[in-house]
mmCIF file of C-alpha atoms in Angstrom:
data_model
loop_
_atom_site.group_PDB
_atom_site.id
_atom_site.type_symbol
_atom_site.label_atom_id
_atom_site.label_comp_id
_atom_site.label_asym_id
_atom_site.label_seq_id
_atom_site.Cartn_x
_atom_site.Cartn_y
_atom_site.Cartn_z
ATOM 1 C CA GLY A 1046 18.088 39.998 -7.968
ATOM 2 C CA GLN A 1047 18.061 36.486 -6.602
ATOM 3 C CA GLN A 1048 20.878 34.225 -7.775
ATOM 4 C CA LEU A 1049 21.784 30.628 -7.546
ATOM 5 C CA ASN A 1050 25.210 29.653 -6.253
ATOM 6 C CA GLN A 1051 26.885 27.584 -8.904
ATOM 7 C CA SER A 1052 30.221 25.857 -8.451
ATOM 8 C CA PRO A 1053 32.856 25.567 -9.507
ATOM 9 C CA GLN A 1054 33.151 28.822 -11.424
ATOM 10 C CA SER A 1055 35.568 27.239 -13.866
ATOM 11 C CA MET A 1056 37.045 23.866 -14.611
ATOM 12 C CA PHE A 1057 40.106 22.818 -16.585
ATOM 13 C CA ILE A 1058 40.047 19.145 -17.417
ATOM 14 C CA GLN A 1059 41.576 16.721 -19.856
ATOM 15 C CA GLU A 1060 39.604 15.040 -22.589
ATOM 16 C CA GLY A 1061 38.036 11.840 -21.337
ATOM 17 C CA GLU A 1062 37.640 12.985 -17.749
ATOM 18 C CA ASP A 1063 34.301 13.130 -15.966
ATOM 19 C CA VAL A 1064 32.911 16.483 -14.843
ATOM 20 C CA SER A 1065 30.692 17.384 -11.905
ATOM 21 C CA MET A 1066 29.121 20.714 -11.093
ATOM 22 C CA ASN A 1067 26.364 21.823 -8.775
ATOM 23 C CA CYS A 1068 23.928 24.562 -8.019
ATOM 24 C CA THR A 1069 22.474 25.546 -4.658
ATOM 25 C CA SER A 1070 19.747 27.884 -3.568
ATOM 26 C CA SER A 1071 18.406 29.253 -0.314
ATOM 27 C CA SER A 1072 14.891 28.787 -1.732
ATOM 28 C CA ILE A 1073 13.002 25.670 -2.692
ATOM 29 C CA PHE A 1074 12.537 25.169 -6.414
ATOM 30 C CA ASN A 1075 10.000 23.009 -8.227
ATOM 31 C CA THR A 1076 11.871 23.102 -11.531
ATOM 32 C CA TRP A 1077 15.565 22.863 -12.273
ATOM 33 C CA LEU A 1078 16.997 23.415 -15.726
ATOM 34 C CA TRP A 1079 20.512 23.038 -17.079
ATOM 35 C CA TYR A 1080 21.750 25.024 -20.085
ATOM 36 C CA LYS A 1081 24.944 25.174 -22.106
ATOM 37 C CA GLN A 1082 26.203 28.310 -23.795
ATOM 38 C CA GLU A 1083 28.874 28.293 -26.493
ATOM 39 C CA PRO A 1084 30.787 31.385 -27.613
ATOM 40 C CA GLY A 1085 28.697 33.776 -29.674
ATOM 41 C CA GLU A 1086 25.471 31.913 -29.013
ATOM 42 C CA GLY A 1087 22.633 31.922 -26.549
ATOM 43 C CA PRO A 1088 22.101 29.179 -23.952
ATOM 44 C CA VAL A 1089 20.632 25.879 -25.095
ATOM 45 C CA LEU A 1090 18.500 23.736 -22.813
ATOM 46 C CA LEU A 1091 20.167 20.418 -21.942
ATOM 47 C CA ILE A 1092 18.035 18.839 -19.232
ATOM 48 C CA ALA A 1093 14.871 19.715 -17.325
ATOM 49 C CA LEU A 1094 14.023 18.302 -13.878
ATOM 50 C CA TYR A 1095 10.645 18.459 -12.161
ATOM 51 C CA LYS A 1096 10.667 16.105 -9.189
ATOM 52 C CA ALA A 1097 12.814 15.901 -6.060
ATOM 53 C CA GLY A 1098 15.291 13.064 -6.393
ATOM 54 C CA GLU A 1099 14.760 12.814 -10.149
ATOM 55 C CA LEU A 1100 17.758 11.660 -12.166
ATOM 56 C CA THR A 1101 17.649 12.423 -15.897
ATOM 57 C CA SER A 1102 20.158 11.707 -18.632
ATOM 58 C CA ASN A 1103 20.800 13.214 -22.037
ATOM 59 C CA GLY A 1104 23.561 11.231 -23.698
ATOM 60 C CA ARG A 1105 26.700 11.630 -21.607
ATOM 61 C CA LEU A 1106 25.013 14.220 -19.404
ATOM 62 C CA THR A 1107 23.181 13.316 -16.218
ATOM 63 C CA ALA A 1108 21.433 15.769 -13.934
ATOM 64 C CA GLN A 1109 19.766 15.303 -10.577
ATOM 65 C CA PHE A 1110 17.101 17.259 -8.712
ATOM 66 C CA GLY A 1111 18.284 17.398 -5.113
ATOM 67 C CA ILE A 1112 16.091 15.819 -2.440
ATOM 68 C CA THR A 1113 15.992 19.033 -0.420
ATOM 69 C CA ARG A 1114 14.705 20.828 -3.559
ATOM 70 C CA LYS A 1115 17.416 23.428 -2.931
ATOM 71 C CA ASP A 1116 20.107 21.993 -5.151
ATOM 72 C CA SER A 1117 20.825 20.282 -8.425
ATOM 73 C CA PHE A 1118 23.805 18.527 -9.953
ATOM 74 C CA LEU A 1119 25.121 18.002 -13.467
ATOM 75 C CA ASN A 1120 27.612 15.344 -14.451
ATOM 76 C CA ILE A 1121 29.316 14.918 -17.812
ATOM 77 C CA SER A 1122 31.006 11.615 -18.452
ATOM 78 C CA ALA A 1123 33.999 11.046 -20.723
ATOM 79 C CA SER A 1124 34.323 14.681 -21.775
ATOM 80 C CA ILE A 1125 35.063 15.542 -25.401
ATOM 81 C CA PRO A 1126 36.255 18.818 -26.978
ATOM 82 C CA SER A 1127 32.746 19.910 -27.978
ATOM 83 C CA ASP A 1128 31.724 19.963 -24.303
ATOM 84 C CA VAL A 1129 33.602 23.251 -23.956
ATOM 85 C CA GLY A 1130 31.342 26.110 -22.961
ATOM 86 C CA ILE A 1131 29.567 27.692 -20.011
ATOM 87 C CA TYR A 1132 27.014 25.593 -18.164
ATOM 88 C CA PHE A 1133 24.186 27.343 -16.361
ATOM 89 C CA CYS A 1134 21.652 26.054 -13.918
ATOM 90 C CA ALA A 1135 18.295 27.756 -13.613
ATOM 91 C CA GLY A 1136 15.422 27.298 -11.212
ATOM 92 C CA ARG A 1137 11.814 28.230 -10.869
ATOM 93 C CA ASN A 1138 9.813 28.074 -7.639
ATOM 94 C CA PHE A 1139 6.121 27.753 -6.927
ATOM 95 C CA GLY A 1140 4.086 30.809 -7.689
ATOM 96 C CA ASN A 1141 6.897 32.511 -9.557
ATOM 97 C CA GLU A 1142 7.088 32.226 -13.304
ATOM 98 C CA LYS A 1143 10.480 33.891 -13.574
ATOM 99 C CA LEU A 1144 13.582 31.794 -14.015
ATOM 100 C CA THR A 1145 16.555 32.429 -11.741
ATOM 101 C CA PHE A 1146 19.931 31.592 -13.254
ATOM 102 C CA GLY A 1147 23.195 30.529 -11.715
ATOM 103 C CA THR A 1148 26.395 32.395 -12.501
ATOM 104 C CA GLY A 1149 27.705 29.589 -14.669
ATOM 105 C CA THR A 1150 30.534 27.069 -14.748
ATOM 106 C CA ARG A 1151 33.059 27.594 -17.528
ATOM 107 C CA LEU A 1152 34.403 24.278 -18.804
ATOM 108 C CA THR A 1153 37.738 24.194 -20.615
ATOM 109 C CA ILE A 1154 39.256 21.025 -22.007
ATOM 110 C CA ILE A 1155 43.020 20.807 -22.076
ATOM 111 C CA PRO A 1156 44.346 18.942 -25.111
ATOM 112 C CA LYS B 1202 12.779 26.571 -39.193
ATOM 113 C CA ALA B 1203 14.706 29.757 -38.488
ATOM 114 C CA GLY B 1204 15.853 30.371 -34.940
ATOM 115 C CA VAL B 1205 15.545 33.473 -32.813
ATOM 116 C CA THR B 1206 17.241 36.428 -34.447
ATOM 117 C CA GLN B 1207 18.494 39.524 -32.697
ATOM 118 C CA THR B 1208 19.662 42.767 -34.233
ATOM 119 C CA PRO B 1209 22.072 44.348 -34.092
ATOM 120 C CA ARG B 1210 24.640 41.815 -32.909
ATOM 121 C CA TYR B 1211 27.027 44.472 -31.644
ATOM 122 C CA LEU B 1212 26.456 48.023 -30.528
ATOM 123 C CA ILE B 1213 28.657 50.743 -29.069
ATOM 124 C CA LYS B 1214 27.045 53.716 -27.357
ATOM 125 C CA THR B 1215 28.133 56.462 -24.998
ATOM 126 C CA ARG B 1216 26.756 57.307 -21.594
ATOM 127 C CA GLY B 1217 23.477 59.171 -21.669
ATOM 128 C CA GLN B 1218 22.394 57.840 -25.038
ATOM 129 C CA GLN B 1219 19.517 55.496 -25.563
ATOM 130 C CA VAL B 1220 19.409 52.221 -27.459
ATOM 131 C CA THR B 1221 16.788 49.944 -29.007
ATOM 132 C CA LEU B 1222 17.382 46.245 -29.500
ATOM 133 C CA SER B 1223 15.240 43.983 -31.639
ATOM 134 C CA CYS B 1224 14.238 40.337 -31.363
ATOM 135 C CA SER B 1225 12.376 38.189 -33.875
ATOM 136 C CA PRO B 1226 11.074 34.978 -32.283
ATOM 137 C CA ILE B 1227 10.789 31.574 -33.883
ATOM 138 C CA SER B 1228 7.790 31.466 -36.181
ATOM 139 C CA GLY B 1229 4.687 30.563 -34.184
ATOM 140 C CA HIS B 1230 6.197 31.522 -30.841
ATOM 141 C CA ARG B 1231 4.196 34.215 -29.103
ATOM 142 C CA SER B 1232 6.176 34.648 -25.907
ATOM 143 C CA VAL B 1233 9.402 36.630 -25.785
ATOM 144 C CA SER B 1234 11.654 37.087 -22.756
ATOM 145 C CA TRP B 1235 14.658 39.343 -22.365
ATOM 146 C CA TYR B 1236 17.720 38.733 -20.196
ATOM 147 C CA GLN B 1237 20.822 40.719 -19.358
ATOM 148 C CA GLN B 1238 24.030 38.690 -19.135
ATOM 149 C CA THR B 1239 27.150 40.058 -17.451
ATOM 150 C CA PRO B 1240 30.267 38.186 -16.282
ATOM 151 C CA GLY B 1241 29.658 38.948 -12.644
ATOM 152 C CA GLN B 1242 25.884 38.600 -12.439
ATOM 153 C CA GLY B 1243 25.113 35.859 -14.912
ATOM 154 C CA LEU B 1244 21.716 35.990 -16.607
ATOM 155 C CA GLN B 1245 19.218 38.371 -15.069
ATOM 156 C CA PHE B 1246 15.587 38.358 -16.178
ATOM 157 C CA LEU B 1247 14.392 41.668 -17.593
ATOM 158 C CA PHE B 1248 10.824 41.089 -18.781
ATOM 159 C CA GLU B 1249 8.508 38.755 -20.641
ATOM 160 C CA TYR B 1250 5.918 39.622 -23.265
ATOM 161 C CA PHE B 1251 3.029 37.556 -24.563
ATOM 162 C CA SER B 1252 0.378 38.733 -26.989
ATOM 163 C CA GLU B 1253 1.739 42.274 -26.847
ATOM 164 C CA THR B 1254 1.368 42.422 -23.054
ATOM 165 C CA GLN B 1255 4.103 42.470 -20.444
ATOM 166 C CA ARG B 1256 3.486 39.493 -18.163
ATOM 167 C CA ASN B 1257 6.499 39.612 -15.887
ATOM 168 C CA LYS B 1258 9.199 42.084 -15.044
ATOM 169 C CA GLY B 1259 12.551 41.695 -13.341
ATOM 170 C CA ASN B 1260 14.235 44.044 -10.892
ATOM 171 C CA PHE B 1261 15.589 46.606 -13.287
ATOM 172 C CA PRO B 1262 15.124 50.390 -13.233
ATOM 173 C CA GLY B 1263 12.518 52.094 -15.364
ATOM 174 C CA ARG B 1264 15.204 53.015 -17.895
ATOM 175 C CA PHE B 1265 14.709 49.505 -19.226
ATOM 176 C CA SER B 1266 11.510 49.052 -21.177
ATOM 177 C CA GLY B 1267 10.161 46.829 -23.870
ATOM 178 C CA ARG B 1268 7.264 46.135 -26.128
ATOM 179 C CA GLN B 1269 5.908 43.441 -28.376
ATOM 180 C CA PHE B 1270 4.239 43.846 -31.714
ATOM 181 C CA SER B 1271 1.303 41.968 -33.201
ATOM 182 C CA ASN B 1272 3.678 39.745 -35.186
ATOM 183 C CA SER B 1273 5.344 38.756 -31.863
ATOM 184 C CA ARG B 1274 8.550 40.630 -32.650
ATOM 185 C CA SER B 1275 9.839 42.447 -29.617
ATOM 186 C CA GLU B 1276 12.031 45.418 -28.879
ATOM 187 C CA MET B 1277 13.705 46.532 -25.717
ATOM 188 C CA ASN B 1278 14.862 50.053 -25.040
ATOM 189 C CA VAL B 1279 17.386 51.369 -22.576
ATOM 190 C CA SER B 1280 17.412 55.111 -22.001
ATOM 191 C CA THR B 1281 20.098 57.264 -20.399
ATOM 192 C CA LEU B 1282 22.726 54.585 -20.760
ATOM 193 C CA GLU B 1283 25.195 53.974 -17.938
ATOM 194 C CA LEU B 1284 28.542 52.212 -18.052
ATOM 195 C CA GLY B 1285 27.058 49.344 -16.055
ATOM 196 C CA ASP B 1286 24.560 48.646 -18.822
ATOM 197 C CA SER B 1287 27.352 47.103 -20.885
ATOM 198 C CA ALA B 1288 26.274 43.496 -21.285
ATOM 199 C CA LEU B 1289 25.034 40.796 -23.595
ATOM 200 C CA TYR B 1290 21.284 41.140 -24.011
ATOM 201 C CA LEU B 1291 19.595 37.861 -24.792
ATOM 202 C CA CYS B 1292 16.145 37.288 -26.140
ATOM 203 C CA ALA B 1293 14.339 33.958 -25.801
ATOM 204 C CA SER B 1294 11.114 32.824 -27.426
ATOM 205 C CA SER B 1295 8.630 30.111 -26.562
ATOM 206 C CA LEU B 1296 5.194 28.959 -27.627
ATOM 207 C CA VAL B 1297 3.608 29.880 -24.322
ATOM 208 C CA PRO B 1298 4.631 32.061 -21.359
ATOM 209 C CA ALA B 1299 6.819 30.753 -18.539
ATOM 210 C CA SER B 1300 7.802 27.780 -20.642
ATOM 211 C CA ASP B 1301 10.847 25.651 -19.921
ATOM 212 C CA GLU B 1302 11.148 25.136 -23.677
ATOM 213 C CA GLN B 1303 12.490 28.560 -24.509
ATOM 214 C CA PHE B 1304 14.955 29.130 -27.308
ATOM 215 C CA PHE B 1305 17.591 31.808 -27.011
ATOM 216 C CA GLY B 1306 18.929 34.078 -29.713
ATOM 217 C CA PRO B 1307 22.655 34.830 -30.057
ATOM 218 C CA GLY B 1308 22.303 38.112 -28.189
ATOM 219 C CA THR B 1309 23.223 41.738 -28.752
ATOM 220 C CA ARG B 1310 26.539 42.799 -27.252
ATOM 221 C CA LEU B 1311 26.115 46.364 -25.958
ATOM 222 C CA THR B 1312 29.165 48.359 -24.952
ATOM 223 C CA VAL B 1313 28.661 51.697 -23.221
ATOM 224 C CA LEU B 1314 31.660 54.036 -23.257
#
């Protein structure tokens, strides 16, 4: 099935560092979502974006809906140990109710 | 309010067998979606049910099927299991179909030997 290209696949950072990840698609999307999944649990919605150029924050997390409508970005500022997990982007395009997910970015924080 | 529950949490089967997984949505949620999660492919949409009717279906073979009951609980079935069916199967519930506000369960880890 269709997939979104998410990068990087994994990140190893130190506590306190900022994190950036992105998601790109060959198709235009009208909705971008960002999820976080922790071990043994299902994904949890972090941020939803609905308009090209939109910048939305949720605490230390900030996500942007790319102007081309083919990409989205997630930034985490001043990372803390509980940020560890897998971050997924997901998109939905016009006329298609199904969500397409990225392959995930695994975030590890080095003590 | 209880979250989405999935049973069993872990399952080991052998090739050729069939398996049934269960999902109980959040109380009041009538839409249930199923996803397959594998390390290489990420989350792949299987199907979505609302009011006991399948509304959407992903690109999976007919061996994968599902249903929804009048109390909104849902089951998915995989027949003639293959090694490649080993995955985490996630269920998500929402108030209405195609909602961005969907809540995932912890998943059922299926291992096919």
